[in-house]
Amino acid sequence: MYIYDQYDQALVDQRVAQFRDQTRRFLAGELSEEEFRPLRLMNGLYIQRWAPMLRVSIPYGLLSSEQLRRLARIARTYDKGYGHFTTRQNIQYNWPALEKVPDILAELAEVQMHAIQTSGNCIRNISSDHLAGVADDEIEDPRPYCEIIRQWATLHPEFSYLPRKFKIAVSGSQKDRAATQVHDIGLQLVRNEQGEVGFEVLVGGGLGRTPIIGAVIRKFLPKRHLLSYLEAILRVYNLYGRRDNLYKSRIKILVKSLGPEIFAKQVEQEWEYLRDDAALTLENADIERMQQFFTLPDYDANAADDTRHEQQREEDPNFARWLAHNVLPHKQRGYRAVFVSLKAPGRAPGDMTDEQMEAVAELADRFSFGEARVSHTQNLVLADVRQADLYELWQALKAQGLATPNIGTVTDMICCPGLDFCSLANAGSIGIAEQINEKFDDLDYLYDLGPVRINMSGCMNACGHHHVAHIGILGVDKKGVEYYQITLGGTSGNDAALGDRVGPAVGKDEVADIIGRILKVYAEHREEGEPFLDTYRRIGLTPFKERIYA
Amino acid sequence: MRKIIKDGAIVEDSWIHVADDAALPAEGDIIVSWTRWQQEPDTLLKRNGRLGVQATGDVAPEDLAADRDKFSLIALEFPAFKDGRCYSHARLLRDRYGYRGELRAVGDVLRDQLFYMHRVGFNAFEVREDRDPEQALQALKDFDVIYQAAADVHEPVWRRRRSA
Ligand code: SF4
């Protein structure tokens, strides 16, 4: 993984000092709340329903065991002993004291972490594929490019007061696991006809109040021009994005109002001036230098010879279930990528205690070259596990409540913090997750249903990505009462689509029951081996609607 | 006289802001609005003293740039510090159009934005009147490392690393 040099370290250290002084001035009354607001936001600090919330950046979701241990220590020392992993691969703490935040940032800087630009109208954490580097459908590892972009975007003087927040995702695989089509900019590594690798550039995707699928504005961008092209897009947005209306200020609205072709033309015009700027051009050596941080670990060449896990699978049906659902194939023979499920019944989706974080850090050291990843589905991944170690790893995860064999099923829900924490929420989401967990406690039934993605947001800001779920749940407020709007048929994969609204919102107590009815309709209509999404696309909304409002 | 930050130091401001409806002073360096410049360029060019123009983010940088030889000073106005358009305007004026005169930030100019403003090419700052310019000046020293090139530093960190 990327290791800071003196420049990176000096920058985060100086950032801590800067924020320490800003916090001091705010507490001394020298800075107004209005002036302090964007400063704290650019360091990830919100003021929430009950307390401040601190969002810590996990660049492209990658963590060393040392960093994970530090996150655990922060949870224990400055919070109530847990943290919440988000759909953008970051972690949030819900209970830090404002005056302690500079200390937390200093703790982070010691392990090469920060909270820079995790909020505010600036370029946010660069997100990516949680299987980067180990997926067998990968064209190239996206992480070196993520890190290059991270550095370019960090404290960018021109793009720190944009009309609105700005999110970039990079995918290196054929299968899009990074939701690039619903980001402000999505970058997809592609190979052109000459066999050269570059980027397909998408712009203007996003969820929230006005969900839109991004449009391709350039089919092939040579790698060397990555930064000049990004700079051109951001400049056009900074100059022309709307600032008069909060709800119309994302780049997607600009792209939509101009039309993607005209927007693309403006970007290309701007790029003409920038493309030969040496300060924005990446030479091969720059890219290779970055790639050296993301080389393959020292794999055991004989890992495939040890097949004890097969015997163990025969003997232990619980292990067999976990293997079937939480463990993924790997491009290296004899290795697997393992999901650490943060979706145990009785816990808020994506939450993890300090003890669990420390346990996973330990397991990462023992079994996965000291690294862990955060997936945008709010689970962790140990990406490089020898097949012979799976049983031992499973037992250790199970002891921590981290081996619920439900990845990809109905109960592997994405869920935002909702009304329990978030001051913008219309309705609770954690309670709904609980309701669904209680209703669907029969794993065999879940396995029979196959892959079903349920995402839930507590308001139309859509932090829970409900639009791109097979079954989306959105909290709405009707005269002070919590209601839930259901959508069907969304996905953030290659065939990205926004879900269709089924009809009027339903009451809080009915949600799990209605999910049950939706799944029954699917089970009745599906053809042999047909997944939920395909059935929905084939039969449409009506049969579901009829049953929901019957 | 008002104190401003210029070229990294606190100085007395020798320029006078002239309102659109005020008479032009016979002598001295003046800053007028872009509107006034549009209305009476000849009068403004004929008087004794240097000329500066003040523009909001609504004035296109290419329009400003077209007349840049006439100005000794361009003041870009931040109606609220969150309005970031003029960061791009400043960079365009400096890097694309080669404007070398004084580039001054006016309006909601606060300590905590100064570092960025300086990096995109502003060399003078009228810090908001209720704030201490001395304190604001410290902001220019908040960081001594930067990643990306801008109007001030032309070598991004990845190029510095090439020689390492
Ligand atoms: S979707 Fe709404 S309720 Fe949920 S975290 Fe985002 S802003 Fe808060």
XYZ file of C-alpha atoms and ligand atoms in Angstrom, chain A residues 416-418 422 424-426 457-459 461-464, ligand 1:
22
model
C -27.139 5.079 6.419
C -27.163 6.204 10.087
C -30.635 7.742 9.675
C -28.149 12.222 11.409
C -30.925 15.674 8.192
C -32.851 12.423 8.492
C -36.597 12.128 7.910
C -31.462 5.968 3.215
C -33.030 8.030 5.965
C -33.714 10.950 3.610
C -29.710 12.766 0.340
C -29.379 9.078 -0.406
C -26.225 8.294 1.570
C -27.530 4.720 1.661
S -29.372 9.682 3.724
Fe -30.137 11.399 4.917
S -30.508 10.471 6.907
Fe -29.153 9.100 5.867
S -27.099 9.759 6.490
Fe -27.590 10.762 4.547
S -28.366 12.728 5.151
Fe -28.485 11.439 6.972
